[in-house]
Amino acid sequence: MVSKGRGIEWEYEPGKRGKRFWPDTRWRKYWQKKRTRCREKGIDFTLTREECLALTEELRSTHGVLHPSRDGMHLGRIDHSKGYVSGNVQWESYLWNVAKATRGPRK
């Protein structure tokens, strides 16, 4: 399979483990750390590798961001009482995520 994002073309094989699945090493490490932090904090993380790859491509193509960062865009939960599950995640700025987590979602 071939994916294009921000002028970068890369190949991956669905279901194949290793670096070839992700656009680069930084993305692979991002998802590994996200899963590890969730496990340590007792937060559900049930996103599949394919869902994570789709989110990766979304950030790269829609927002024009090559990599998430603490001060920039990163994956946040829409409802903080739920985990990182399908339908409850979105790319958002760090400041918005912190504000939402401390005061709750807007009504």
mmCIF file of N, CA, C and O in Angstrom:
data_model
loop_
_atom_site.group_PDB
_atom_site.id
_atom_site.type_symbol
_atom_site.label_atom_id
_atom_site.label_comp_id
_atom_site.label_asym_id
_atom_site.label_seq_id
_atom_site.Cartn_x
_atom_site.Cartn_y
_atom_site.Cartn_z
ATOM 1 N N MET A 1 0.832 -1.170 0.000
ATOM 2 C CA MET A 1 0.000 0.000 0.000
ATOM 3 C C MET A 1 0.882 1.240 0.000
ATOM 4 O O MET A 1 1.909 1.261 0.649
ATOM 5 N N VAL A 2 0.466 2.286 -0.686
ATOM 6 C CA VAL A 2 1.229 3.521 -0.732
ATOM 7 C C VAL A 2 0.392 4.636 -0.129
ATOM 8 O O VAL A 2 -0.797 4.754 -0.403
ATOM 9 N N SER A 3 0.993 5.428 0.707
ATOM 10 C CA SER A 3 0.310 6.556 1.318
ATOM 11 C C SER A 3 1.071 7.822 0.979
ATOM 12 O O SER A 3 2.299 7.817 0.895
ATOM 13 N N LYS A 4 0.343 8.915 0.768
ATOM 14 C CA LYS A 4 0.980 10.188 0.478
ATOM 15 C C LYS A 4 0.526 11.196 1.509
ATOM 16 O O LYS A 4 -0.640 11.313 1.811
ATOM 17 N N GLY A 5 1.451 11.922 2.050
ATOM 18 C CA GLY A 5 1.134 12.951 3.024
ATOM 19 C C GLY A 5 2.195 14.023 3.004
ATOM 20 O O GLY A 5 3.378 13.736 3.112
ATOM 21 N N ARG A 6 1.782 15.256 2.804
ATOM 22 C CA ARG A 6 2.693 16.394 2.784
ATOM 23 C C ARG A 6 3.824 16.202 1.789
ATOM 24 O O ARG A 6 4.984 16.547 2.059
ATOM 25 N N GLY A 7 3.498 15.636 0.647
ATOM 26 C CA GLY A 7 4.495 15.454 -0.396
ATOM 27 C C GLY A 7 5.437 14.292 -0.162
ATOM 28 O O GLY A 7 6.363 14.078 -0.912
ATOM 29 N N ILE A 8 5.198 13.540 0.910
ATOM 30 C CA ILE A 8 6.054 12.401 1.226
ATOM 31 C C ILE A 8 5.289 11.134 0.896
ATOM 32 O O ILE A 8 4.163 10.950 1.315
ATOM 33 N N GLU A 9 5.914 10.274 0.127
ATOM 34 C CA GLU A 9 5.272 9.010 -0.223
ATOM 35 C C GLU A 9 6.016 7.890 0.475
ATOM 36 O O GLU A 9 7.240 7.830 0.453
ATOM 37 N N TRP A 10 5.290 7.003 1.140
ATOM 38 C CA TRP A 10 5.921 5.888 1.832
ATOM 39 C C TRP A 10 5.036 4.666 1.728
ATOM 40 O O TRP A 10 3.845 4.772 1.562
ATOM 41 N N GLU A 11 5.656 3.513 1.805
ATOM 42 C CA GLU A 11 4.934 2.255 1.673
ATOM 43 C C GLU A 11 4.825 1.563 3.023
ATOM 44 O O GLU A 11 5.689 1.692 3.869
ATOM 45 N N TYR A 12 3.746 0.859 3.180
ATOM 46 C CA TYR A 12 3.583 0.039 4.367
ATOM 47 C C TYR A 12 2.725 -1.159 4.012
ATOM 48 O O TYR A 12 2.000 -1.150 3.037
ATOM 49 N N GLU A 13 2.841 -2.169 4.823
ATOM 50 C CA GLU A 13 2.039 -3.365 4.630
ATOM 51 C C GLU A 13 1.110 -3.489 5.829
ATOM 52 O O GLU A 13 1.573 -3.593 6.961
ATOM 53 N N PRO A 14 -0.209 -3.437 5.618
ATOM 54 C CA PRO A 14 -1.138 -3.547 6.746
ATOM 55 C C PRO A 14 -0.868 -4.806 7.563
ATOM 56 O O PRO A 14 -0.676 -5.881 7.014
ATOM 57 N N GLY A 15 -0.825 -4.629 8.871
ATOM 58 C CA GLY A 15 -0.615 -5.762 9.763
ATOM 59 C C GLY A 15 0.833 -6.150 9.959
ATOM 60 O O GLY A 15 1.150 -6.964 10.804
ATOM 61 N N LYS A 16 1.751 -5.554 9.202
ATOM 62 C CA LYS A 16 3.158 -5.900 9.350
ATOM 63 C C LYS A 16 3.756 -5.107 10.505
ATOM 64 O O LYS A 16 3.540 -3.919 10.626
ATOM 65 N N ARG A 17 4.508 -5.778 11.318
ATOM 66 C CA ARG A 17 5.131 -5.133 12.461
ATOM 67 C C ARG A 17 6.418 -4.454 12.023
ATOM 68 O O ARG A 17 7.044 -4.837 11.069
ATOM 69 N N GLY A 18 6.803 -3.445 12.759
ATOM 70 C CA GLY A 18 8.082 -2.813 12.518
ATOM 71 C C GLY A 18 7.967 -1.429 11.915
ATOM 72 O O GLY A 18 6.900 -0.862 11.773
ATOM 73 N N LYS A 19 9.122 -0.893 11.553
ATOM 74 C CA LYS A 19 9.211 0.475 11.087
ATOM 75 C C LYS A 19 8.463 0.729 9.792
ATOM 76 O O LYS A 19 7.993 1.817 9.566
ATOM 77 N N ARG A 20 8.360 -0.249 8.932
ATOM 78 C CA ARG A 20 7.735 -0.013 7.628
ATOM 79 C C ARG A 20 6.264 0.367 7.748
ATOM 80 O O ARG A 20 5.716 0.946 6.845
ATOM 81 N N PHE A 21 5.647 0.066 8.841
ATOM 82 C CA PHE A 21 4.234 0.398 9.033
ATOM 83 C C PHE A 21 4.058 1.904 9.222
ATOM 84 O O PHE A 21 3.113 2.487 8.730
ATOM 85 N N TRP A 22 4.975 2.546 9.941
ATOM 86 C CA TRP A 22 4.881 3.967 10.260
ATOM 87 C C TRP A 22 5.691 4.802 9.284
ATOM 88 O O TRP A 22 6.669 4.332 8.732
ATOM 89 N N PRO A 23 5.326 6.087 9.100
ATOM 90 C CA PRO A 23 6.073 6.950 8.188
ATOM 91 C C PRO A 23 7.536 7.112 8.604
ATOM 92 O O PRO A 23 8.407 7.212 7.766
ATOM 93 N N ASP A 24 7.802 7.155 9.909
ATOM 94 C CA ASP A 24 9.174 7.243 10.396
ATOM 95 C C ASP A 24 9.234 6.782 11.852
ATOM 96 O O ASP A 24 8.220 6.488 12.473
ATOM 97 N N THR A 25 10.433 6.746 12.383
ATOM 98 C CA THR A 25 10.654 6.232 13.726
ATOM 99 C C THR A 25 9.968 7.078 14.789
ATOM 100 O O THR A 25 9.477 6.540 15.788
ATOM 101 N N ARG A 26 9.917 8.396 14.594
ATOM 102 C CA ARG A 26 9.286 9.258 15.598
ATOM 103 C C ARG A 26 7.816 8.904 15.796
ATOM 104 O O ARG A 26 7.309 8.947 16.915
ATOM 105 N N TRP A 27 7.125 8.561 14.718
ATOM 106 C CA TRP A 27 5.711 8.165 14.855
ATOM 107 C C TRP A 27 5.574 6.843 15.593
ATOM 108 O O TRP A 27 4.704 6.672 16.437
ATOM 109 N N ARG A 28 6.433 5.891 15.271
ATOM 110 C CA ARG A 28 6.375 4.595 15.949
ATOM 111 C C ARG A 28 6.589 4.788 17.449
ATOM 112 O O ARG A 28 5.842 4.249 18.276
ATOM 113 N N LYS A 29 7.569 5.607 17.805
ATOM 114 C CA LYS A 29 7.845 5.859 19.222
ATOM 115 C C LYS A 29 6.704 6.621 19.886
ATOM 116 O O LYS A 29 6.388 6.378 21.049
ATOM 117 N N TYR A 30 6.078 7.553 19.167
ATOM 118 C CA TYR A 30 4.949 8.307 19.724
ATOM 119 C C TYR A 30 3.829 7.361 20.151
ATOM 120 O O TYR A 30 3.317 7.452 21.272
ATOM 121 N N TRP A 31 3.449 6.444 19.264
ATOM 122 C CA TRP A 31 2.343 5.528 19.579
ATOM 123 C C TRP A 31 2.738 4.531 20.667
ATOM 124 O O TRP A 31 1.919 4.172 21.511
ATOM 125 N N GLN A 32 3.994 4.096 20.668
ATOM 126 C CA GLN A 32 4.437 3.190 21.733
ATOM 127 C C GLN A 32 4.371 3.883 23.090
ATOM 128 O O GLN A 32 3.896 3.309 24.070
ATOM 129 N N LYS A 33 4.847 5.127 23.159
ATOM 130 C CA LYS A 33 4.824 5.871 24.422
ATOM 131 C C LYS A 33 3.396 6.174 24.857
ATOM 132 O O LYS A 33 3.087 6.145 26.049
ATOM 133 N N LYS A 34 2.529 6.487 23.896
ATOM 134 C CA LYS A 34 1.124 6.779 24.231
ATOM 135 C C LYS A 34 0.485 5.549 24.876
ATOM 136 O O LYS A 34 -0.178 5.649 25.899
ATOM 137 N N ARG A 35 0.697 4.374 24.302
ATOM 138 C CA ARG A 35 0.147 3.144 24.871
ATOM 139 C C ARG A 35 0.721 2.858 26.257
ATOM 140 O O ARG A 35 0.005 2.485 27.175
ATOM 141 N N THR A 36 2.031 3.037 26.398
ATOM 142 C CA THR A 36 2.698 2.771 27.669
ATOM 143 C C THR A 36 2.176 3.698 28.762
ATOM 144 O O THR A 36 1.869 3.253 29.872
ATOM 145 N N ARG A 37 2.065 5.004 28.467
ATOM 146 C CA ARG A 37 1.545 5.956 29.465
ATOM 147 C C ARG A 37 0.125 5.604 29.874
ATOM 148 O O ARG A 37 -0.233 5.699 31.044
ATOM 149 N N CYS A 38 -0.683 5.197 28.909
ATOM 150 C CA CYS A 38 -2.064 4.816 29.227
ATOM 151 C C CYS A 38 -2.089 3.600 30.140
ATOM 152 O O CYS A 38 -2.857 3.555 31.108
ATOM 153 N N ARG A 39 -1.272 2.618 29.834
ATOM 154 C CA ARG A 39 -1.214 1.404 30.659
ATOM 155 C C ARG A 39 -0.781 1.760 32.083
ATOM 156 O O ARG A 39 -1.353 1.273 33.057
ATOM 157 N N GLU A 40 0.246 2.635 32.222
ATOM 158 C CA GLU A 40 0.741 3.022 33.537
ATOM 159 C C GLU A 40 -0.303 3.781 34.346
ATOM 160 O O GLU A 40 -0.363 3.660 35.567
ATOM 161 N N LYS A 41 -1.128 4.591 33.669
ATOM 162 C CA LYS A 41 -2.136 5.394 34.354
ATOM 163 C C LYS A 41 -3.489 4.697 34.466
ATOM 164 O O LYS A 41 -4.427 5.249 35.026
ATOM 165 N N GLY A 42 -3.605 3.498 33.896
ATOM 166 C CA GLY A 42 -4.853 2.756 33.960
ATOM 167 C C GLY A 42 -5.933 3.296 33.030
ATOM 168 O O GLY A 42 -7.116 3.140 33.290
ATOM 169 N N ILE A 43 -5.520 3.926 31.932
ATOM 170 C CA ILE A 43 -6.451 4.489 30.951
ATOM 171 C C ILE A 43 -6.584 3.498 29.798
ATOM 172 O O ILE A 43 -5.584 2.974 29.312
ATOM 173 N N ASP A 44 -7.815 3.255 29.372
ATOM 174 C CA ASP A 44 -8.047 2.355 28.239
ATOM 175 C C ASP A 44 -7.415 2.912 26.972
ATOM 176 O O ASP A 44 -7.526 4.105 26.683
ATOM 177 N N PHE A 45 -6.754 2.050 26.224
ATOM 178 C CA PHE A 45 -6.211 2.399 24.911
ATOM 179 C C PHE A 45 -6.521 1.222 23.997
ATOM 180 O O PHE A 45 -5.813 0.224 23.997
ATOM 181 N N THR A 46 -7.609 1.345 23.243
ATOM 182 C CA THR A 46 -8.035 0.231 22.404
ATOM 183 C C THR A 46 -7.952 0.557 20.921
ATOM 184 O O THR A 46 -8.502 -0.174 20.106
ATOM 185 N N LEU A 47 -7.259 1.652 20.559
ATOM 186 C CA LEU A 47 -7.094 1.986 19.147
ATOM 187 C C LEU A 47 -6.214 0.929 18.481
ATOM 188 O O LEU A 47 -5.187 0.530 19.035
ATOM 189 N N THR A 48 -6.616 0.493 17.306
ATOM 190 C CA THR A 48 -5.816 -0.482 16.564
ATOM 191 C C THR A 48 -4.682 0.235 15.846
ATOM 192 O O THR A 48 -4.687 1.466 15.709
ATOM 193 N N ARG A 49 -3.731 -0.540 15.358
ATOM 194 C CA ARG A 49 -2.627 0.044 14.585
ATOM 195 C C ARG A 49 -3.156 0.770 13.355
ATOM 196 O O ARG A 49 -2.659 1.823 12.988
ATOM 197 N N GLU A 50 -4.185 0.215 12.730
ATOM 198 C CA GLU A 50 -4.756 0.838 11.538
ATOM 199 C C GLU A 50 -5.424 2.165 11.880
ATOM 200 O O GLU A 50 -5.326 3.132 11.128
ATOM 201 N N GLU A 51 -6.104 2.229 13.035
ATOM 202 C CA GLU A 51 -6.715 3.484 13.474
ATOM 203 C C GLU A 51 -5.635 4.516 13.798
ATOM 204 O O GLU A 51 -5.784 5.700 13.476
ATOM 205 N N CYS A 52 -4.561 4.073 14.426
ATOM 206 C CA CYS A 52 -3.456 4.976 14.740
ATOM 207 C C CYS A 52 -2.819 5.510 13.457
ATOM 208 O O CYS A 52 -2.486 6.689 13.360
ATOM 209 N N LEU A 53 -2.663 4.650 12.469
ATOM 210 C CA LEU A 53 -2.092 5.090 11.194
ATOM 211 C C LEU A 53 -3.021 6.088 10.507
ATOM 212 O O LEU A 53 -2.564 7.091 9.958
ATOM 213 N N ALA A 54 -4.322 5.854 10.564
ATOM 214 C CA ALA A 54 -5.281 6.793 9.971
ATOM 215 C C ALA A 54 -5.207 8.143 10.685
ATOM 216 O O ALA A 54 -5.248 9.197 10.031
ATOM 217 N N LEU A 55 -5.059 8.149 12.004
ATOM 218 C CA LEU A 55 -4.910 9.390 12.751
ATOM 219 C C LEU A 55 -3.595 10.083 12.399
ATOM 220 O O LEU A 55 -3.539 11.311 12.290
ATOM 221 N N THR A 56 -2.546 9.299 12.196
ATOM 222 C CA THR A 56 -1.262 9.842 11.778
ATOM 223 C C THR A 56 -1.406 10.559 10.444
ATOM 224 O O THR A 56 -0.964 11.699 10.283
ATOM 225 N N GLU A 57 -2.041 9.908 9.487
ATOM 226 C CA GLU A 57 -2.230 10.508 8.166
ATOM 227 C C GLU A 57 -3.117 11.742 8.246
ATOM 228 O O GLU A 57 -2.897 12.716 7.524
ATOM 229 N N GLU A 58 -4.117 11.726 9.127
ATOM 230 C CA GLU A 58 -5.003 12.888 9.295
ATOM 231 C C GLU A 58 -4.220 14.107 9.762
ATOM 232 O O GLU A 58 -4.374 15.205 9.232
ATOM 233 N N LEU A 59 -3.373 13.923 10.769
ATOM 234 C CA LEU A 59 -2.595 15.052 11.283
ATOM 235 C C LEU A 59 -1.647 15.584 10.215
ATOM 236 O O LEU A 59 -1.521 16.789 10.031
ATOM 237 N N ARG A 60 -1.019 14.673 9.502
ATOM 238 C CA ARG A 60 -0.053 15.081 8.487
ATOM 239 C C ARG A 60 -0.716 15.778 7.304
ATOM 240 O O ARG A 60 -0.207 16.764 6.796
ATOM 241 N N SER A 61 -1.871 15.312 6.862
ATOM 242 C CA SER A 61 -2.488 15.886 5.665
ATOM 243 C C SER A 61 -3.431 17.051 5.985
ATOM 244 O O SER A 61 -3.390 18.082 5.328
ATOM 245 N N THR A 62 -4.273 16.916 6.987
ATOM 246 C CA THR A 62 -5.261 17.947 7.308
ATOM 247 C C THR A 62 -4.646 19.153 7.998
ATOM 248 O O THR A 62 -4.933 20.289 7.645
ATOM 249 N N HIS A 63 -3.808 18.901 8.991
ATOM 250 C CA HIS A 63 -3.253 19.993 9.779
ATOM 251 C C HIS A 63 -1.877 20.448 9.294
ATOM 252 O O HIS A 63 -1.356 21.441 9.788
ATOM 253 N N GLY A 64 -1.270 19.694 8.387
ATOM 254 C CA GLY A 64 0.044 20.061 7.869
ATOM 255 C C GLY A 64 1.156 19.952 8.894
ATOM 256 O O GLY A 64 2.169 20.623 8.801
ATOM 257 N N VAL A 65 0.966 19.102 9.887
ATOM 258 C CA VAL A 65 1.954 18.914 10.945
ATOM 259 C C VAL A 65 2.627 17.562 10.721
ATOM 260 O O VAL A 65 1.952 16.557 10.560
ATOM 261 N N LEU A 66 3.954 17.552 10.711
ATOM 262 C CA LEU A 66 4.657 16.295 10.484
ATOM 263 C C LEU A 66 4.671 15.396 11.706
ATOM 264 O O LEU A 66 4.609 14.182 11.589
ATOM 265 N N HIS A 67 4.780 15.991 12.900
ATOM 266 C CA HIS A 67 4.850 15.198 14.136
ATOM 267 C C HIS A 67 4.113 15.916 15.256
ATOM 268 O O HIS A 67 4.125 17.144 15.328
ATOM 269 N N PRO A 68 3.503 15.160 16.169
ATOM 270 C CA PRO A 68 2.886 15.785 17.338
ATOM 271 C C PRO A 68 3.971 16.277 18.300
ATOM 272 O O PRO A 68 5.092 15.793 18.266
ATOM 273 N N SER A 69 3.634 17.252 19.132
ATOM 274 C CA SER A 69 4.596 17.730 20.123
ATOM 275 C C SER A 69 3.847 18.218 21.358
ATOM 276 O O SER A 69 2.655 18.514 21.296
ATOM 277 N N ARG A 70 4.549 18.329 22.442
ATOM 278 C CA ARG A 70 3.928 18.749 23.696
ATOM 279 C C ARG A 70 3.345 20.152 23.576
ATOM 280 O O ARG A 70 2.286 20.440 24.103
ATOM 281 N N ASP A 71 4.032 21.044 22.901
ATOM 282 C CA ASP A 71 3.568 22.427 22.782
ATOM 283 C C ASP A 71 2.676 22.647 21.571
ATOM 284 O O ASP A 71 2.085 23.701 21.425
ATOM 285 N N GLY A 72 2.584 21.672 20.693
ATOM 286 C CA GLY A 72 1.783 21.816 19.488
ATOM 287 C C GLY A 72 0.571 20.906 19.527
ATOM 288 O O GLY A 72 -0.122 20.794 20.531
ATOM 289 N N MET A 73 0.315 20.238 18.425
ATOM 290 C CA MET A 73 -0.825 19.325 18.316
ATOM 291 C C MET A 73 -0.466 17.960 18.900
ATOM 292 O O MET A 73 0.658 17.484 18.730
ATOM 293 N N HIS A 74 -1.413 17.366 19.598
ATOM 294 C CA HIS A 74 -1.251 15.988 20.045
ATOM 295 C C HIS A 74 -2.626 15.357 20.186
ATOM 296 O O HIS A 74 -3.645 16.025 20.120
ATOM 297 N N LEU A 75 -2.646 14.053 20.370
ATOM 298 C CA LEU A 75 -3.896 13.317 20.452
ATOM 299 C C LEU A 75 -4.527 13.508 21.822
ATOM 300 O O LEU A 75 -3.899 13.251 22.846
ATOM 301 N N GLY A 76 -5.766 13.970 21.832
ATOM 302 C CA GLY A 76 -6.479 14.172 23.078
ATOM 303 C C GLY A 76 -7.797 13.416 23.070
ATOM 304 O O GLY A 76 -8.281 12.994 22.017
ATOM 305 N N ARG A 77 -8.364 13.260 24.257
ATOM 306 C CA ARG A 77 -9.653 12.585 24.377
ATOM 307 C C ARG A 77 -10.768 13.616 24.378
ATOM 308 O O ARG A 77 -10.653 14.654 25.015
ATOM 309 N N ILE A 78 -11.831 13.338 23.685
ATOM 310 C CA ILE A 78 -12.988 14.236 23.658
ATOM 311 C C ILE A 78 -13.639 14.245 25.030
ATOM 312 O O ILE A 78 -13.946 15.284 25.588
ATOM 313 N N ASP A 79 -13.857 13.069 25.587
ATOM 314 C CA ASP A 79 -14.429 12.917 26.927
ATOM 315 C C ASP A 79 -13.351 12.287 27.808
ATOM 316 O O ASP A 79 -12.989 11.126 27.625
ATOM 317 N N HIS A 80 -12.833 13.054 28.769
ATOM 318 C CA HIS A 80 -11.727 12.570 29.595
ATOM 319 C C HIS A 80 -12.123 11.473 30.571
ATOM 320 O O HIS A 80 -11.257 10.862 31.195
ATOM 321 N N SER A 81 -13.407 11.199 30.705
ATOM 322 C CA SER A 81 -13.818 10.100 31.578
ATOM 323 C C SER A 81 -13.687 8.754 30.857
ATOM 324 O O SER A 81 -13.786 7.709 31.480
ATOM 325 N N LYS A 82 -13.487 8.809 29.537
ATOM 326 C CA LYS A 82 -13.289 7.597 28.732
ATOM 327 C C LYS A 82 -11.838 7.533 28.298
ATOM 328 O O LYS A 82 -11.097 8.494 28.391
ATOM 329 N N GLY A 83 -11.439 6.394 27.788
ATOM 330 C CA GLY A 83 -10.068 6.209 27.355
ATOM 331 C C GLY A 83 -9.844 6.604 25.907
ATOM 332 O O GLY A 83 -10.674 7.262 25.272
ATOM 333 N N TYR A 84 -8.696 6.197 25.393
ATOM 334 C CA TYR A 84 -8.356 6.407 23.991
ATOM 335 C C TYR A 84 -8.999 5.280 23.192
ATOM 336 O O TYR A 84 -8.390 4.248 22.941
ATOM 337 N N VAL A 85 -10.256 5.487 22.883
ATOM 338 C CA VAL A 85 -11.039 4.497 22.157
ATOM 339 C C VAL A 85 -11.566 5.128 20.880
ATOM 340 O O VAL A 85 -11.653 6.352 20.763
ATOM 341 N N SER A 86 -11.927 4.307 19.934
ATOM 342 C CA SER A 86 -12.428 4.795 18.657
ATOM 343 C C SER A 86 -13.624 5.728 18.873
ATOM 344 O O SER A 86 -14.535 5.419 19.631
ATOM 345 N N GLY A 87 -13.586 6.890 18.244
ATOM 346 C CA GLY A 87 -14.657 7.861 18.370
ATOM 347 C C GLY A 87 -14.496 8.831 19.530
ATOM 348 O O GLY A 87 -15.274 9.768 19.670
ATOM 349 N N ASN A 88 -13.485 8.636 20.372
ATOM 350 C CA ASN A 88 -13.283 9.520 21.522
ATOM 351 C C ASN A 88 -11.937 10.237 21.462
ATOM 352 O O ASN A 88 -11.449 10.724 22.471
ATOM 353 N N VAL A 89 -11.324 10.301 20.296
ATOM 354 C CA VAL A 89 -10.028 10.962 20.173
ATOM 355 C C VAL A 89 -10.067 11.994 19.056
ATOM 356 O O VAL A 89 -10.837 11.878 18.106
ATOM 357 N N GLN A 90 -9.226 13.014 19.214
ATOM 358 C CA GLN A 90 -9.091 14.028 18.182
ATOM 359 C C GLN A 90 -7.740 14.723 18.369
ATOM 360 O O GLN A 90 -7.194 14.736 19.467
ATOM 361 N N TRP A 91 -7.212 15.298 17.316
ATOM 362 C CA TRP A 91 -5.996 16.082 17.411
ATOM 363 C C TRP A 91 -6.373 17.450 17.957
ATOM 364 O O TRP A 91 -7.324 18.073 17.505
ATOM 365 N N GLU A 92 -5.642 17.901 18.957
ATOM 366 C CA GLU A 92 -5.927 19.192 19.547
ATOM 367 C C GLU A 92 -4.646 19.798 20.111
ATOM 368 O O GLU A 92 -3.660 19.097 20.295
ATOM 369 N N SER A 93 -4.701 21.094 20.382
ATOM 370 C CA SER A 93 -3.515 21.750 20.937
ATOM 371 C C SER A 93 -3.344 21.344 22.398
ATOM 372 O O SER A 93 -4.309 21.016 23.095
ATOM 373 N N TYR A 94 -2.131 21.408 22.847
ATOM 374 C CA TYR A 94 -1.823 21.037 24.223
ATOM 375 C C TYR A 94 -2.594 21.920 25.212
ATOM 376 O O TYR A 94 -3.187 21.432 26.163
ATOM 377 N N LEU A 95 -2.611 23.239 24.974
ATOM 378 C CA LEU A 95 -3.282 24.147 25.899
ATOM 379 C C LEU A 95 -4.781 23.874 25.976
ATOM 380 O O LEU A 95 -5.374 23.915 27.057
ATOM 381 N N TRP A 96 -5.405 23.597 24.843
ATOM 382 C CA TRP A 96 -6.834 23.295 24.841
ATOM 383 C C TRP A 96 -7.111 21.997 25.613
ATOM 384 O O TRP A 96 -8.068 21.913 26.378
ATOM 385 N N ASN A 97 -6.269 21.013 25.429
ATOM 386 C CA ASN A 97 -6.450 19.736 26.106
ATOM 387 C C ASN A 97 -6.344 19.900 27.620
ATOM 388 O O ASN A 97 -7.141 19.353 28.373
ATOM 389 N N VAL A 98 -5.365 20.668 28.085
ATOM 390 C CA VAL A 98 -5.190 20.882 29.522
ATOM 391 C C VAL A 98 -6.388 21.643 30.085
ATOM 392 O O VAL A 98 -6.925 21.291 31.140
ATOM 393 N N ALA A 99 -6.828 22.683 29.378
ATOM 394 C CA ALA A 99 -7.982 23.458 29.843
ATOM 395 C C ALA A 99 -9.233 22.590 29.922
ATOM 396 O O ALA A 99 -9.988 22.661 30.887
ATOM 397 N N LYS A 100 -9.433 21.768 28.923
ATOM 398 C CA LYS A 100 -10.614 20.892 28.882
ATOM 399 C C LYS A 100 -10.568 19.853 30.006
ATOM 400 O O LYS A 100 -11.583 19.554 30.629
ATOM 401 N N ALA A 101 -9.381 19.322 30.267
ATOM 402 C CA ALA A 101 -9.245 18.291 31.298
ATOM 403 C C ALA A 101 -9.474 18.854 32.697
ATOM 404 O O ALA A 101 -10.029 18.181 33.557
ATOM 405 N N THR A 102 -9.084 20.113 32.922
ATOM 406 C CA THR A 102 -9.220 20.671 34.264
ATOM 407 C C THR A 102 -10.595 21.255 34.540
ATOM 408 O O THR A 102 -11.075 21.207 35.650
ATOM 409 N N ARG A 103 -11.253 21.808 33.508
ATOM 410 C CA ARG A 103 -12.560 22.412 33.771
ATOM 411 C C ARG A 103 -13.714 21.623 33.175
ATOM 412 O O ARG A 103 -14.861 21.938 33.419
ATOM 413 N N GLY A 104 -13.419 20.630 32.370
ATOM 414 C CA GLY A 104 -14.467 19.829 31.760
ATOM 415 C C GLY A 104 -14.866 20.389 30.415
ATOM 416 O O GLY A 104 -14.525 21.517 30.074
ATOM 417 N N PRO A 105 -15.596 19.617 29.604
ATOM 418 C CA PRO A 105 -15.992 20.077 28.279
ATOM 419 C C PRO A 105 -16.982 21.230 28.357
ATOM 420 O O PRO A 105 -17.729 21.360 29.322
ATOM 421 N N ARG A 106 -16.973 22.069 27.321
ATOM 422 C CA ARG A 106 -17.919 23.187 27.262
ATOM 423 C C ARG A 106 -19.317 22.668 27.048
ATOM 424 O O ARG A 106 -19.533 21.684 26.359
ATOM 425 N N LYS A 107 -20.283 23.367 27.609
ATOM 426 C CA LYS A 107 -21.683 22.963 27.470
ATOM 427 C C LYS A 107 -22.457 24.005 26.730
ATOM 428 O O LYS A 107 -22.163 25.115 26.646
#
